Short mmCIF file of C-alpha atoms in Angstrom, two decimals:
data_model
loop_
_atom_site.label_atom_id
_atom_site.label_comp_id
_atom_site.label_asym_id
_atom_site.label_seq_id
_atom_site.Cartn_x
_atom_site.Cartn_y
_atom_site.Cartn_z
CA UNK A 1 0.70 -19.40 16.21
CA UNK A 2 -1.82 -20.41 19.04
CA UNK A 3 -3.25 -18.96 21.82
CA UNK A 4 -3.79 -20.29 25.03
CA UNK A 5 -5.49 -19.48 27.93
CA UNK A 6 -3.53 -20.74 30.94
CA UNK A 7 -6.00 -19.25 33.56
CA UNK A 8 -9.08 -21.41 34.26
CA UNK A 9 -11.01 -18.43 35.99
CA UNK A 10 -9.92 -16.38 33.76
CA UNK A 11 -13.08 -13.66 33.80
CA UNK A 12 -13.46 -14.04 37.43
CA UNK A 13 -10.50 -11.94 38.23
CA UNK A 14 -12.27 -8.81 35.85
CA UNK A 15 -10.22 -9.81 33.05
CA UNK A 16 -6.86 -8.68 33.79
CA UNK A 17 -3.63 -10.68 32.72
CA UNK A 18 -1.06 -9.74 30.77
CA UNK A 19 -0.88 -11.71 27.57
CA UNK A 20 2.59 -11.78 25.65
CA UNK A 21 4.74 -14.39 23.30
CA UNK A 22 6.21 -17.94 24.91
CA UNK A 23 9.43 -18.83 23.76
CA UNK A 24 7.21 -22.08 22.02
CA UNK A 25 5.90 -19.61 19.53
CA UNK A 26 2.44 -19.79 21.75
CA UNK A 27 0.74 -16.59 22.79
CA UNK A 28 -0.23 -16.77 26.52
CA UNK A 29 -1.24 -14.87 29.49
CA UNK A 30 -0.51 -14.94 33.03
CA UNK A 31 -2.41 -13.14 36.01
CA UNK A 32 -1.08 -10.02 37.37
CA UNK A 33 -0.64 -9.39 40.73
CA UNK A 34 -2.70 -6.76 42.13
CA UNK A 35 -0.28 -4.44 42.24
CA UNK A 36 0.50 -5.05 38.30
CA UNK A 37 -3.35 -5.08 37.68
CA UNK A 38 -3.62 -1.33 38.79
CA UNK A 39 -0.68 0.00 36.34
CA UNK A 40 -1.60 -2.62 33.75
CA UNK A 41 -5.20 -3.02 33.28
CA UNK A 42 -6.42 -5.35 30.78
CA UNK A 43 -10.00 -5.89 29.51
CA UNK A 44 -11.53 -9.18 28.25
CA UNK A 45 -13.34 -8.55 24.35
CA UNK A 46 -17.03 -9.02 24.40
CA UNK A 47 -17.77 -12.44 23.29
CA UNK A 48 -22.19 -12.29 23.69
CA UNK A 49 -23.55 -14.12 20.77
CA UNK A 50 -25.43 -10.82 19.90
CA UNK A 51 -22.73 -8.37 19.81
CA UNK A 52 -20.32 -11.38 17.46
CA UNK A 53 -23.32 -11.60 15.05
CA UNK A 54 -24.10 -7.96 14.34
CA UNK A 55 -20.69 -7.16 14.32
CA UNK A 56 -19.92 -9.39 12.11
CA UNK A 57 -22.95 -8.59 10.15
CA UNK A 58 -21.48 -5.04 9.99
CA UNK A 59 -17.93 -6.27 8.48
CA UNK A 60 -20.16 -8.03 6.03
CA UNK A 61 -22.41 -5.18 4.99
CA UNK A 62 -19.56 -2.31 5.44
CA UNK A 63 -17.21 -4.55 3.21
CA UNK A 64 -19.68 -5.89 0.63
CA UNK A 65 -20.99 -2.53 -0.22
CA UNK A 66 -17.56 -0.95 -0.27
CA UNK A 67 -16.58 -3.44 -2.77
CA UNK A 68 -19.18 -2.94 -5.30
CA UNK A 69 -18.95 0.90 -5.10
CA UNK A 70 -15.06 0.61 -5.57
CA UNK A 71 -14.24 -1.36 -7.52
CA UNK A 72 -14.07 1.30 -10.70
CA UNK A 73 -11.78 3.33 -8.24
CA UNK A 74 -9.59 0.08 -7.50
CA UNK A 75 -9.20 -0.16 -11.35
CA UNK A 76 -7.73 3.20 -11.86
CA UNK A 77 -5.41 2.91 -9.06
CA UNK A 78 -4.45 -0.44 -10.26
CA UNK A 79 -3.31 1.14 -13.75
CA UNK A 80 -1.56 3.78 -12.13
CA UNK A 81 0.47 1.91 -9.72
CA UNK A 82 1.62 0.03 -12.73
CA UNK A 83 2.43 2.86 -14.54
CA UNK A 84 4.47 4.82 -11.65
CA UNK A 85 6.89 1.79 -11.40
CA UNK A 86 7.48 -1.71 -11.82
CA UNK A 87 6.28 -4.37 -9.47
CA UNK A 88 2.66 -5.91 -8.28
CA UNK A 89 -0.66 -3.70 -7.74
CA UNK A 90 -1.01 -5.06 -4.37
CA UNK A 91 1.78 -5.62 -1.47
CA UNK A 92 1.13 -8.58 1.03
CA UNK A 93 2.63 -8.90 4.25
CA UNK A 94 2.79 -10.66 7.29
CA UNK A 95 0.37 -9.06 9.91
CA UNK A 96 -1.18 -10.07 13.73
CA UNK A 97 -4.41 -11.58 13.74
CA UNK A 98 -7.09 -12.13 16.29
CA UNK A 99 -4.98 -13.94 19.55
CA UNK A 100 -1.65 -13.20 17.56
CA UNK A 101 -2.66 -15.81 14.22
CA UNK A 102 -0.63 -14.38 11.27
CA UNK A 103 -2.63 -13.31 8.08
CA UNK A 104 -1.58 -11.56 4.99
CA UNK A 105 -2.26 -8.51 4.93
CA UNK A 106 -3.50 -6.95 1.75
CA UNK A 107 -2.65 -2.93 1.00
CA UNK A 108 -2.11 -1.13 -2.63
CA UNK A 109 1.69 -1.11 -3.66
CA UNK A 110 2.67 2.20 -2.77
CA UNK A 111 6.86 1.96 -2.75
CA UNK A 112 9.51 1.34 -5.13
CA UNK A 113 9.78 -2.64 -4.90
CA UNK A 114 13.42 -2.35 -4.65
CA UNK A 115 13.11 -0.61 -2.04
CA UNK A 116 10.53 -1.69 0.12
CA UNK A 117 11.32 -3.65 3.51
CA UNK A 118 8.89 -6.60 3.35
CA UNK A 119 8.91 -7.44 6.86
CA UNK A 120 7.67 -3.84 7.71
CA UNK A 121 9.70 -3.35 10.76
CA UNK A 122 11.40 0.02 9.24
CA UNK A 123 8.53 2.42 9.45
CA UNK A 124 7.11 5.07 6.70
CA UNK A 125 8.39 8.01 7.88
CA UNK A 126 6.84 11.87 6.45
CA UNK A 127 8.65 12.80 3.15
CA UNK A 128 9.72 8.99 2.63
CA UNK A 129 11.86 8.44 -0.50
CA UNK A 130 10.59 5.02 -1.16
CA UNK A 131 7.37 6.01 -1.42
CA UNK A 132 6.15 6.63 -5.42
CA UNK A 133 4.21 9.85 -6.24
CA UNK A 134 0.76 7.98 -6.66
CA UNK A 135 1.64 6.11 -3.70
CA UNK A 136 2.18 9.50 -1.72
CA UNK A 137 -1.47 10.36 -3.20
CA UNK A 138 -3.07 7.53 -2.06
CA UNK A 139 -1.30 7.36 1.71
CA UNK A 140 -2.33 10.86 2.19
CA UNK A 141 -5.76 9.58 1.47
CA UNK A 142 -5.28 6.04 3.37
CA UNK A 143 -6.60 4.62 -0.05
CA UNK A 144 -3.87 2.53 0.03
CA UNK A 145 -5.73 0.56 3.05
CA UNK A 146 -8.81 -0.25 1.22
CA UNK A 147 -7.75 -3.59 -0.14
CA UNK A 148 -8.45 -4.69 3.07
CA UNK A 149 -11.89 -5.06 2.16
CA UNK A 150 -10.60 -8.51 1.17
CA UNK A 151 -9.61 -9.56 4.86
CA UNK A 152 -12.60 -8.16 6.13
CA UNK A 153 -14.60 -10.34 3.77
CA UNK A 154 -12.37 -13.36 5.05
CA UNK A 155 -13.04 -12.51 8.20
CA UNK A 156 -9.43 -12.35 9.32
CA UNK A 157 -10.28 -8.28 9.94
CA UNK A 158 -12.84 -6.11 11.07
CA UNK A 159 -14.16 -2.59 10.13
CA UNK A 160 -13.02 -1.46 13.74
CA UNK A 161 -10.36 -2.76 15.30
CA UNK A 162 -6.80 -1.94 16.23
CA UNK A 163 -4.91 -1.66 13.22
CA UNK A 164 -2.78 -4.87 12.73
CA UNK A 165 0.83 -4.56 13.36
CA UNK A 166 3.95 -6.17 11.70
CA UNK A 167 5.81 -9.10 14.18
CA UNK A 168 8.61 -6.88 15.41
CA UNK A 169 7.09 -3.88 15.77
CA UNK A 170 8.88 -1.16 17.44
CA UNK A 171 7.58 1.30 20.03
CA UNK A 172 10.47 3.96 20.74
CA UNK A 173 13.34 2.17 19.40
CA UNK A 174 12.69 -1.15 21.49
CA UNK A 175 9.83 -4.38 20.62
CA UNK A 176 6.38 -3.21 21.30
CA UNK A 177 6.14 -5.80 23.86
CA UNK A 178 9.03 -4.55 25.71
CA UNK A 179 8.24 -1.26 25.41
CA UNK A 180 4.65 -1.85 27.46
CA UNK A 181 3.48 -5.68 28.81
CA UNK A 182 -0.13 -4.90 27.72
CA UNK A 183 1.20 -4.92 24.15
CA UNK A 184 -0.12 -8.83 23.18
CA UNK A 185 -3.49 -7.59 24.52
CA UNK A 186 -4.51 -5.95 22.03
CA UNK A 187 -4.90 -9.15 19.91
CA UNK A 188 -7.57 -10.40 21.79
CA UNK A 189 -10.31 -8.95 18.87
CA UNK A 190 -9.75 -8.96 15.14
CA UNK A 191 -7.49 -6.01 14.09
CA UNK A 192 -9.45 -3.19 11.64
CA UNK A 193 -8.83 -1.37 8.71
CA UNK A 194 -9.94 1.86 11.25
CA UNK A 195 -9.87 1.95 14.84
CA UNK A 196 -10.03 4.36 18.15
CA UNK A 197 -6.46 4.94 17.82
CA UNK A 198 -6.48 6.04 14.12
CA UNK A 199 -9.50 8.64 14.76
CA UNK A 200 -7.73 10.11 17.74
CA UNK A 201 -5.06 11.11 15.61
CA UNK A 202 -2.60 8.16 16.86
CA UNK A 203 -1.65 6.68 13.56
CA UNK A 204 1.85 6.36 11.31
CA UNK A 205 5.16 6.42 13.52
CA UNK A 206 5.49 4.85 16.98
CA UNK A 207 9.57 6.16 17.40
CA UNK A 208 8.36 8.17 20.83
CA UNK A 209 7.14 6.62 24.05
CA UNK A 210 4.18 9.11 23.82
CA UNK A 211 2.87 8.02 20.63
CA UNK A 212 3.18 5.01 20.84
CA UNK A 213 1.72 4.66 24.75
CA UNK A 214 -1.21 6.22 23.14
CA UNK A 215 -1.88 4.21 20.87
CA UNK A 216 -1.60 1.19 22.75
CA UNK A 217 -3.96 3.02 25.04
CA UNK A 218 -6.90 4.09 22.59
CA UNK A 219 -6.58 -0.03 21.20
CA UNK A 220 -7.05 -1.08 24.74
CA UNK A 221 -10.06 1.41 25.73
CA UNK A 222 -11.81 0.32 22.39
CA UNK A 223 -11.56 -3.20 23.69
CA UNK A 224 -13.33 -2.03 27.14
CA UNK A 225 -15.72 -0.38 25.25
CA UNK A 226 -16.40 -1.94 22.31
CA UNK A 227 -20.44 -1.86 21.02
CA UNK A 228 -21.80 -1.57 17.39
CA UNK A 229 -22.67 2.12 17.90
CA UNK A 230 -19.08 2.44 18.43
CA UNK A 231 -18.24 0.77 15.34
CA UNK A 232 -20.25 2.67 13.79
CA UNK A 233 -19.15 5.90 15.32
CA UNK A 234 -15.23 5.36 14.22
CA UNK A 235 -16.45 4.01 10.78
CA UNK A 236 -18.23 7.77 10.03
CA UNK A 237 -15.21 9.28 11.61
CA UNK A 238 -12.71 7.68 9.47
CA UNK A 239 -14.81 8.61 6.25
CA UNK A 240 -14.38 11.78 7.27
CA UNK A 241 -10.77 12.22 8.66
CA UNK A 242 -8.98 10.02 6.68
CA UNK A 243 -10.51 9.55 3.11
CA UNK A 244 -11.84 13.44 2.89
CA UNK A 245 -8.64 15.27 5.37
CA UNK A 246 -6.05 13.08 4.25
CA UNK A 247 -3.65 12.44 7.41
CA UNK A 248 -1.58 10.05 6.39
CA UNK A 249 1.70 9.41 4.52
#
């Protein structure tokens, strides 16, 4: 998967297109109308040389670190998941990239593997039955996200991005893209194991308009406002919310 940029003037017109999937398999964007441009506004990612290499040198430092101080943890988990039921310590899949590029994904193994639905469309939903009792522990935790380390290290994620989404998605019972037209704009930046959404409270389940409008709305507004103090900013936030609260499951 590709993307393309079919406008040649593309930043002139303050970066507002709306960016969604050819039938060619291509990901491309078209310019709005004005009209459009005021319901639908769409920011271009910061591409200065600065900003790329001290974010990136934050993936790097963020991930490295993380590593090395985990990897005990990753070791107990990884005998655990193998005790609570058959099937692999880690679960690959099939996730967005940066301009809509595929990657696998890499997450601890937290359902039955008889049960799971590799292409992710059906949604974990609270109480889930496919979900394993160390699994439950480490979803409530979001320790189950933290082998992403290994994508940010690739550098096919970020710390801080929007979080990266199955293909088929669905936003209140419909494709995220039909749902809202700003949908494929959110791959314009590398997708991250945390993001604006996530600290706002806008994770799990996108079955209602609101939630999932919301979200789309906090990935967008990190995109207009993205900055390393930002990054940073989410990064502390997520330590704090999701690792020590525990929202998730």
């Amino acid at each position: 998967m590709k993307y393309s940029n079919e406008v040649s003037n593309f930043s002139s017109i303050g970066g507002r297109a709306e960016i969604g999937m050819a039938g060619d398999g291509v990901l491309r964007q078209r310019v709005l109308s004005p009209s459009e441009r005021r319901h639908h506004p769409i920011h271009l990612p910061r591409n200065d040389l600065g900003y790329r290499v001290l974010s990136r040198s934050f993936d790097l430092l963020v991930g490295t670190v993380a590593l090395v101080l985990l990897l005990p943890l990753f070791a107990v988990f990884a005998v655990l998941i193998k005790l609570s039921s058959p099937g692999p310590v880690f679960f690959r899949q099939d996730r967005y990239g940066l301009n809509g590029d595929l990657f696998k994904i890499y997450k601890f193994r937290t359902m039955r593997t008889d049960q799971c639905d590799v292409s992710g469309v059906a949604q974990t939903t609270k109480n889930d039955p496919r979900v394993t009792k160390i699994g439950r522990l480490l979803r409530k935790t979001s320790f189950d996200e933290l082998p992403q380390i290994f994508n940010i290290l690739k550098g096919e994620m970020s710390v801080v991005g929007p979080r990266p989404h199955v293909p088929g998605m669905l936003a209140n019972g419909m494709l995220y893209e039909e749902f809202d037209p700003r949908y494929m704009a959110r791959h314009v930046v590398k997708p991250g194991l945390t993001g604006l959404a996530q600290v706002n409270g806008f994770r799990g389940e996108t079955s209602t308009a609101h939630a999932a409008r919301k979200r789309l709305d906090y990935d967008l507004e990190y995109i207009r406002r993205q900055s390393l103090l930002l990054d940073v900013k989410i990064t502390a936030q997520t330590f704090w919310k999701e690792f020590f609260r525990g929202s998730g499951y």
